[in-house]
PDB file of C-alpha atoms in Angstrom:
ATOM      1  CA  ALA A  25       9.029   3.491  15.583  1.00 59.00           C
ATOM      2  CA  GLN A  26       8.695   4.192  11.790  1.00 67.00           C
ATOM      3  CA  LYS A  27       9.254   1.145   9.729  1.00 90.00           C
ATOM      4  CA  ILE A  28       9.522   3.154   6.401  1.00 94.00           C
ATOM      5  CA  THR A  29      10.778   6.757   6.208  1.00 95.00           C
ATOM      6  CA  GLN A  30      10.356   8.866   3.238  1.00 96.00           C
ATOM      7  CA  THR A  31      12.193  12.188   3.862  1.00 95.00           C
ATOM      8  CA  GLN A  32      11.095  14.056   0.656  1.00 95.00           C
ATOM      9  CA  PRO A  33       7.459  15.507   1.126  1.00 92.00           C
ATOM     10  CA  GLY A  34       7.741  17.026  -2.351  1.00 94.00           C
ATOM     11  CA  MET A  35      10.118  16.884  -5.386  1.00 95.00           C
ATOM     12  CA  PHE A  36      10.267  18.555  -8.704  1.00 97.00           C
ATOM     13  CA  VAL A  37      11.997  17.184 -11.791  1.00 97.00           C
ATOM     14  CA  GLN A  38      12.431  18.478 -15.386  1.00 97.00           C
ATOM     15  CA  GLU A  39      10.777  16.471 -18.027  1.00 97.00           C
ATOM     16  CA  LYS A  40      13.172  13.948 -19.630  1.00 97.00           C
ATOM     17  CA  GLU A  41      15.437  14.179 -16.560  1.00 97.00           C
ATOM     18  CA  ALA A  42      16.039  11.227 -14.047  1.00 98.00           C
ATOM     19  CA  VAL A  43      14.902  11.702 -10.518  1.00 98.00           C
ATOM     20  CA  THR A  44      15.606   9.710  -7.243  1.00 98.00           C
ATOM     21  CA  LEU A  45      13.026   9.226  -4.547  1.00 98.00           C
ATOM     22  CA  ASP A  46      14.404   8.105  -1.241  1.00 98.00           C
ATOM     23  CA  CYS A  47      13.191   5.302   1.181  1.00 98.00           C
ATOM     24  CA  THR A  48      14.947   3.960   4.328  1.00 97.00           C
ATOM     25  CA  TYR A  49      13.350   1.177   6.143  1.00 96.00           C
ATOM     26  CA  ASP A  50      13.806  -0.568   9.502  1.00 94.00           C
ATOM     27  CA  THR A  51      13.538  -4.227  10.336  1.00 91.00           C
ATOM     28  CA  SER A  52      15.618  -6.785  12.028  1.00 88.00           C
ATOM     29  CA  ASP A  53      14.018  -9.751  10.046  1.00 88.00           C
ATOM     30  CA  PRO A  54      16.499 -11.029   7.361  1.00 89.00           C
ATOM     31  CA  SER A  55      13.478 -11.947   5.020  1.00 88.00           C
ATOM     32  CA  TYR A  56      11.434  -8.915   3.723  1.00 91.00           C
ATOM     33  CA  GLY A  57      10.373  -7.306   0.563  1.00 92.00           C
ATOM     34  CA  LEU A  58      10.351  -3.733  -0.511  1.00 94.00           C
ATOM     35  CA  PHE A  59       7.723  -2.184  -2.910  1.00 94.00           C
ATOM     36  CA  TRP A  60       7.052   1.179  -4.655  1.00 96.00           C
ATOM     37  CA  TYR A  61       3.545   2.422  -5.638  1.00 95.00           C
ATOM     38  CA  LYS A  62       2.278   5.400  -7.481  1.00 97.00           C
ATOM     39  CA  GLN A  63      -0.800   7.051  -6.571  1.00 95.00           C
ATOM     40  CA  PRO A  64      -2.063   9.725  -9.207  1.00 95.00           C
ATOM     41  CA  SER A  65      -4.502  12.306  -8.519  1.00 93.00           C
ATOM     42  CA  SER A  66      -7.311  10.032  -9.401  1.00 92.00           C
ATOM     43  CA  GLY A  67      -6.519   8.004  -6.290  1.00 91.00           C
ATOM     44  CA  GLU A  68      -5.836   4.515  -7.375  1.00 91.00           C
ATOM     45  CA  MET A  69      -2.585   2.723  -6.088  1.00 93.00           C
ATOM     46  CA  ILE A  70      -0.409   1.370  -8.745  1.00 93.00           C
ATOM     47  CA  PHE A  71       2.311  -1.218  -8.164  1.00 91.00           C
ATOM     48  CA  LEU A  72       5.793  -0.141  -9.715  1.00 95.00           C
ATOM     49  CA  ILE A  73       8.700  -2.353  -8.564  1.00 94.00           C
ATOM     50  CA  TYR A  74       9.504  -5.017  -6.096  1.00 93.00           C
ATOM     51  CA  GLN A  75      12.844  -5.922  -4.272  1.00 94.00           C
ATOM     52  CA  GLY A  76      13.282  -9.054  -2.184  1.00 92.00           C
ATOM     53  CA  SER A  77      15.804  -8.805   0.684  1.00 93.00           C
ATOM     54  CA  TYR A  78      17.715 -11.775  -0.842  1.00 92.00           C
ATOM     55  CA  ASP A  79      17.770 -10.534  -4.426  1.00 92.00           C
ATOM     56  CA  GLN A  80      21.357  -9.989  -5.659  1.00 89.00           C
ATOM     57  CA  GLN A  81      20.449  -7.652  -8.510  1.00 94.00           C
ATOM     58  CA  ASN A  82      18.758  -4.273  -8.231  1.00 96.00           C
ATOM     59  CA  ALA A  83      15.145  -4.643  -9.623  1.00 95.00           C
ATOM     60  CA  THR A  84      14.209  -2.746 -12.613  1.00 96.00           C
ATOM     61  CA  GLU A  85      10.962  -2.396 -14.488  1.00 94.00           C
ATOM     62  CA  GLY A  86      10.986  -0.270 -17.675  1.00 96.00           C
ATOM     63  CA  ARG A  87      11.888   3.289 -16.556  1.00 97.00           C
ATOM     64  CA  TYR A  88      11.829   2.414 -12.901  1.00 98.00           C
ATOM     65  CA  SER A  89      14.830   1.027 -11.078  1.00 97.00           C
ATOM     66  CA  LEU A  90      15.349   0.247  -7.328  1.00 97.00           C
ATOM     67  CA  ASN A  91      18.557   1.147  -5.787  1.00 96.00           C
ATOM     68  CA  PHE A  92      18.770  -1.249  -2.968  1.00 96.00           C
ATOM     69  CA  GLN A  93      21.495  -0.741  -0.393  1.00 96.00           C
ATOM     70  CA  LYS A  94      21.036  -3.401   2.276  1.00 94.00           C
ATOM     71  CA  ALA A  95      23.660  -2.324   4.569  1.00 94.00           C
ATOM     72  CA  ARG A  96      22.246   1.159   4.611  1.00 95.00           C
ATOM     73  CA  LYS A  97      18.760  -0.172   4.615  1.00 96.00           C
ATOM     74  CA  SER A  98      17.653   2.128   1.652  1.00 97.00           C
ATOM     75  CA  ALA A  99      15.535   1.275  -1.295  1.00 97.00           C
ATOM     76  CA  ASN A 100      15.477   4.383  -3.381  1.00 98.00           C
ATOM     77  CA  LEU A 101      13.405   4.652  -6.505  1.00 98.00           C
ATOM     78  CA  VAL A 102      14.949   5.956  -9.670  1.00 98.00           C
ATOM     79  CA  ILE A 103      12.679   7.148 -12.491  1.00 98.00           C
ATOM     80  CA  SER A 104      14.557   7.684 -15.723  1.00 96.00           C
ATOM     81  CA  ALA A 105      13.429  10.123 -18.447  1.00 96.00           C
ATOM     82  CA  SER A 106      10.607  11.582 -16.487  1.00 97.00           C
ATOM     83  CA  GLN A 107       7.327  12.302 -18.147  1.00 97.00           C
ATOM     84  CA  LEU A 108       4.465  14.592 -17.365  1.00 97.00           C
ATOM     85  CA  GLY A 109       2.301  11.514 -16.452  1.00 97.00           C
ATOM     86  CA  ASP A 110       4.883  10.532 -13.612  1.00 98.00           C
ATOM     87  CA  SER A 111       3.413  13.488 -11.661  1.00 98.00           C
ATOM     88  CA  ALA A 112       1.990  11.674  -8.559  1.00 97.00           C
ATOM     89  CA  MET A 113       2.416  10.608  -5.033  1.00 96.00           C
ATOM     90  CA  TYR A 114       5.010   7.840  -4.577  1.00 97.00           C
ATOM     91  CA  PHE A 115       4.949   5.416  -1.598  1.00 96.00           C
ATOM     92  CA  CYS A 116       7.560   3.017  -0.503  1.00 96.00           C
ATOM     93  CA  ALA A 117       6.433  -0.131   1.388  1.00 94.00           C
ATOM     94  CA  MET A 118       7.831  -3.031   3.133  1.00 93.00           C
ATOM     95  CA  ARG A 119       6.389  -6.451   3.577  1.00 89.00           C
ATOM     96  CA  ASP A 120       7.697  -7.937   6.858  1.00 81.00           C
ATOM     97  CA  TRP A 121       7.319 -11.701   7.033  1.00 74.00           C
ATOM     98  CA  TYR A 122       8.546 -11.726  10.592  1.00 72.00           C
ATOM     99  CA  THR A 123       5.541  -9.827  11.867  1.00 68.00           C
ATOM    100  CA  GLY A 124       3.202 -12.055   9.883  1.00 66.00           C
ATOM    101  CA  ASN A 125       3.074 -10.670   6.338  1.00 72.00           C
ATOM    102  CA  GLN A 126       2.132  -7.154   7.431  1.00 80.00           C
ATOM    103  CA  PHE A 127       2.890  -4.264   4.997  1.00 86.00           C
ATOM    104  CA  TYR A 128       4.213  -0.936   6.291  1.00 90.00           C
ATOM    105  CA  PHE A 129       3.866   2.238   3.971  1.00 92.00           C
ATOM    106  CA  GLY A 130       5.914   5.585   4.089  1.00 94.00           C
ATOM    107  CA  THR A 131       4.223   8.798   4.142  1.00 93.00           C
ATOM    108  CA  GLY A 132       4.790   9.232   0.466  1.00 95.00           C
ATOM    109  CA  THR A 133       6.679  11.747  -1.798  1.00 97.00           C
ATOM    110  CA  SER A 134       4.819  13.973  -4.135  1.00 96.00           C
ATOM    111  CA  LEU A 135       6.513  14.245  -7.529  1.00 98.00           C
ATOM    112  CA  THR A 136       5.964  17.017  -9.885  1.00 97.00           C
ATOM    113  CA  VAL A 137       7.299  16.861 -13.446  1.00 97.00           C
ATOM    114  CA  ILE A 138       7.914  20.155 -14.963  1.00 97.00           C
ATOM    115  CA  PRO A 139       7.567  20.600 -18.821  1.00 95.00           C
TER     116      PRO A 139
ATOM    117  CA  ASN B   1     -11.393  -9.798 -15.074  1.00 62.00           C
ATOM    118  CA  ALA B   2     -12.353  -7.018 -12.623  1.00 73.00           C
ATOM    119  CA  GLY B   3      -9.395  -7.509 -10.478  1.00 92.00           C
ATOM    120  CA  VAL B   4     -10.188  -5.996  -6.864  1.00 95.00           C
ATOM    121  CA  THR B   5     -13.420  -4.156  -6.535  1.00 96.00           C
ATOM    122  CA  GLN B   6     -14.713  -2.279  -3.449  1.00 97.00           C
ATOM    123  CA  THR B   7     -18.272  -1.474  -2.560  1.00 96.00           C
ATOM    124  CA  PRO B   8     -19.483   1.330  -1.775  1.00 96.00           C
ATOM    125  CA  LYS B   9     -17.304   4.070  -3.329  1.00 95.00           C
ATOM    126  CA  PHE B  10     -18.658   6.740  -1.126  1.00 95.00           C
ATOM    127  CA  ARG B  11     -20.375   6.719   2.203  1.00 95.00           C
ATOM    128  CA  VAL B  12     -21.565   9.258   4.868  1.00 96.00           C
ATOM    129  CA  LEU B  13     -22.300   8.061   8.296  1.00 96.00           C
ATOM    130  CA  LYS B  14     -23.482   9.539  11.545  1.00 96.00           C
ATOM    131  CA  THR B  15     -21.614   8.920  14.776  1.00 97.00           C
ATOM    132  CA  GLY B  16     -22.613   5.694  16.206  1.00 96.00           C
ATOM    133  CA  GLN B  17     -23.910   4.126  12.964  1.00 96.00           C
ATOM    134  CA  SER B  18     -22.623   0.972  11.648  1.00 95.00           C
ATOM    135  CA  MET B  19     -21.640  -0.155   8.171  1.00 95.00           C
ATOM    136  CA  THR B  20     -19.818  -2.931   6.214  1.00 97.00           C
ATOM    137  CA  LEU B  21     -17.366  -2.338   3.349  1.00 97.00           C
ATOM    138  CA  LEU B  22     -17.196  -5.196   0.854  1.00 97.00           C
ATOM    139  CA  CYS B  23     -13.923  -6.061  -1.100  1.00 97.00           C
ATOM    140  CA  ALA B  24     -14.045  -8.783  -3.784  1.00 97.00           C
ATOM    141  CA  GLN B  25     -11.188 -10.054  -5.896  1.00 96.00           C
ATOM    142  CA  ASP B  26     -11.364 -12.464  -8.922  1.00 95.00           C
ATOM    143  CA  MET B  27      -7.740 -13.521  -9.049  1.00 92.00           C
ATOM    144  CA  ASN B  28      -7.749 -16.391  -6.558  1.00 92.00           C
ATOM    145  CA  HIS B  29      -5.522 -14.541  -4.284  1.00 92.00           C
ATOM    146  CA  GLU B  30      -4.870 -15.942  -0.789  1.00 91.00           C
ATOM    147  CA  TYR B  31      -3.793 -12.792   0.877  1.00 91.00           C
ATOM    148  CA  MET B  32      -6.198  -9.775   1.444  1.00 94.00           C
ATOM    149  CA  TYR B  33      -5.760  -6.574   3.276  1.00 95.00           C
ATOM    150  CA  TRP B  34      -7.644  -3.519   4.534  1.00 97.00           C
ATOM    151  CA  TYR B  35      -5.899  -0.064   4.827  1.00 96.00           C
ATOM    152  CA  ARG B  36      -6.867   3.391   5.740  1.00 97.00           C
ATOM    153  CA  GLN B  37      -5.205   6.284   4.083  1.00 96.00           C
ATOM    154  CA  ASP B  38      -5.304   9.733   5.873  1.00 93.00           C
ATOM    155  CA  PRO B  39      -3.609  12.896   4.728  1.00 84.00           C
ATOM    156  CA  GLY B  40       0.137  12.955   5.561  1.00 76.00           C
ATOM    157  CA  MET B  41      -0.032   9.479   7.145  1.00 77.00           C
ATOM    158  CA  GLY B  42       0.336   7.183   4.030  1.00 85.00           C
ATOM    159  CA  LEU B  43      -1.430   3.906   4.193  1.00 92.00           C
ATOM    160  CA  ARG B  44      -2.014   1.968   7.528  1.00 93.00           C
ATOM    161  CA  LEU B  45      -2.940  -1.602   7.698  1.00 92.00           C
ATOM    162  CA  ILE B  46      -6.130  -2.366   9.685  1.00 95.00           C
ATOM    163  CA  HIS B  47      -6.640  -6.150   9.269  1.00 95.00           C
ATOM    164  CA  TYR B  48      -5.598  -8.680   6.893  1.00 93.00           C
ATOM    165  CA  SER B  49      -6.114 -12.261   5.914  1.00 93.00           C
ATOM    166  CA  VAL B  50      -3.889 -15.185   4.745  1.00 89.00           C
ATOM    167  CA  GLY B  51      -6.715 -17.271   3.590  1.00 90.00           C
ATOM    168  CA  GLU B  52     -10.348 -18.129   3.688  1.00 93.00           C
ATOM    169  CA  GLY B  53     -11.536 -18.386   7.350  1.00 94.00           C
ATOM    170  CA  THR B  54      -8.567 -16.462   8.782  1.00 93.00           C
ATOM    171  CA  THR B  55      -7.916 -12.970   9.924  1.00 95.00           C
ATOM    172  CA  ALA B  56      -5.358 -11.070  11.728  1.00 93.00           C
ATOM    173  CA  LYS B  57      -4.866  -7.577  13.176  1.00 92.00           C
ATOM    174  CA  GLY B  58      -2.616  -4.906  11.437  1.00 90.00           C
ATOM    175  CA  GLU B  59      -1.298  -1.752  12.713  1.00 88.00           C
ATOM    176  CA  VAL B  60      -4.521   0.089  13.586  1.00 93.00           C
ATOM    177  CA  PRO B  61      -7.353  -2.511  14.256  1.00 95.00           C
ATOM    178  CA  ASP B  62      -9.268  -0.782  16.988  1.00 96.00           C
ATOM    179  CA  GLY B  63     -13.006   0.080  16.061  1.00 96.00           C
ATOM    180  CA  TYR B  64     -13.057  -2.343  13.042  1.00 97.00           C
ATOM    181  CA  ASN B  65     -13.742  -5.956  12.451  1.00 96.00           C
ATOM    182  CA  VAL B  66     -13.407  -8.302   9.531  1.00 97.00           C
ATOM    183  CA  SER B  67     -14.550 -11.607   8.151  1.00 97.00           C
ATOM    184  CA  ARG B  68     -13.246 -13.852   5.283  1.00 96.00           C
ATOM    185  CA  LEU B  69     -15.933 -16.349   4.858  1.00 95.00           C
ATOM    186  CA  LYS B  70     -15.278 -16.811   1.192  1.00 95.00           C
ATOM    187  CA  LYS B  71     -11.790 -16.640  -0.535  1.00 95.00           C
ATOM    188  CA  GLN B  72     -12.744 -13.981  -2.953  1.00 96.00           C
ATOM    189  CA  ASN B  73     -14.384 -11.678  -0.341  1.00 97.00           C
ATOM    190  CA  PHE B  74     -13.164  -9.638   2.688  1.00 97.00           C
ATOM    191  CA  LEU B  75     -15.422  -7.700   4.588  1.00 98.00           C
ATOM    192  CA  LEU B  76     -14.660  -4.746   6.883  1.00 97.00           C
ATOM    193  CA  GLY B  77     -17.232  -3.677   9.571  1.00 97.00           C
ATOM    194  CA  LEU B  78     -17.528  -0.466  11.649  1.00 95.00           C
ATOM    195  CA  GLU B  79     -19.820  -1.354  14.601  1.00 91.00           C
ATOM    196  CA  SER B  80     -20.133   2.211  16.000  1.00 95.00           C
ATOM    197  CA  ALA B  81     -18.646   4.904  13.574  1.00 95.00           C
ATOM    198  CA  ALA B  82     -16.613   7.546  15.041  1.00 96.00           C
ATOM    199  CA  PRO B  83     -15.306  10.718  13.344  1.00 96.00           C
ATOM    200  CA  SER B  84     -11.909   9.586  13.671  1.00 95.00           C
ATOM    201  CA  GLN B  85     -12.610   6.795  11.262  1.00 97.00           C
ATOM    202  CA  THR B  86     -13.268   9.386   8.611  1.00 97.00           C
ATOM    203  CA  SER B  87     -10.793   8.270   5.943  1.00 97.00           C
ATOM    204  CA  VAL B  88     -10.253   6.526   2.521  1.00 96.00           C
ATOM    205  CA  TYR B  89     -10.146   2.794   2.802  1.00 97.00           C
ATOM    206  CA  PHE B  90      -8.346   0.715   0.501  1.00 97.00           C
ATOM    207  CA  CYS B  91      -8.623  -3.095  -0.070  1.00 97.00           C
ATOM    208  CA  ALA B  92      -5.759  -5.174  -1.568  1.00 95.00           C
ATOM    209  CA  SER B  93      -4.760  -8.648  -2.465  1.00 94.00           C
ATOM    210  CA  ASN B  94      -1.533 -10.164  -3.126  1.00 88.00           C
ATOM    211  CA  GLY B  95      -0.257 -11.554  -6.506  1.00 71.00           C
ATOM    212  CA  ALA B  96       2.244 -14.241  -7.326  1.00 64.00           C
ATOM    213  CA  ARG B  97       5.073 -11.798  -7.640  1.00 65.00           C
ATOM    214  CA  ASN B  98       4.440 -10.320  -4.191  1.00 74.00           C
ATOM    215  CA  GLU B  99       2.834  -7.147  -5.607  1.00 79.00           C
ATOM    216  CA  GLN B 100      -0.438  -6.054  -4.051  1.00 85.00           C
ATOM    217  CA  PHE B 101      -3.411  -5.184  -6.353  1.00 91.00           C
ATOM    218  CA  PHE B 102      -5.566  -2.541  -4.997  1.00 94.00           C
ATOM    219  CA  GLY B 103      -9.096  -1.773  -5.277  1.00 95.00           C
ATOM    220  CA  PRO B 104     -10.245   1.840  -6.083  1.00 95.00           C
ATOM    221  CA  GLY B 105     -10.969   2.896  -2.523  1.00 95.00           C
ATOM    222  CA  THR B 106     -14.053   3.983  -0.536  1.00 96.00           C
ATOM    223  CA  ARG B 107     -14.205   7.416   0.830  1.00 96.00           C
ATOM    224  CA  LEU B 108     -16.059   7.415   4.165  1.00 96.00           C
ATOM    225  CA  THR B 109     -17.160  10.570   6.135  1.00 96.00           C
ATOM    226  CA  VAL B 110     -18.312  10.077   9.727  1.00 96.00           C
ATOM    227  CA  LEU B 111     -20.229  13.160  10.978  1.00 95.00           C
TER     228      LEU B 111
END
């Protein structure tokens, strides 16, 4: 069964607009961590934001925020004020301490920012 | 401070050949990971290590072996390469805030 599901293969957003990238996860462990990574066309993986399962507040890092809805098992990434440099693949991931610190990645969403 | 480095960056193998990929980190991280990335599949965990001298299987361990003899190094071995192992391989290590730092990747082609 898929641990991380990203249902949007590709997204487009106008420059300076906000965009939400969807992510749902599946775990029965109460302790887990959720991550978002950016992979530009150059290929490197860049950490964006982290949310712990026990964190009360939604995580924010600059223009990135994570909309964490625990009951729905969703961890959507919101990018505000999109920039051309935000065009990239975005991966949602989960660290599952119950299965021994393994990380599970989704299949990614390709974001294109339109000038 | 180099972060996470991987050697080599590119490699072409023939079916049945063996090779070792080297990952090194200079951040004193305990946790290290090897992933493979295939088109449309995201990243899949091959093996990981929670400290020097320890290794564990991930989601797709078959056909690979690993060793963590020194804390800063994590080696991934292919004993008998197969075309299905053509992929981009990423190494990563864990930081204090749980984020993973990734190496630049190794593009492996098995003919």
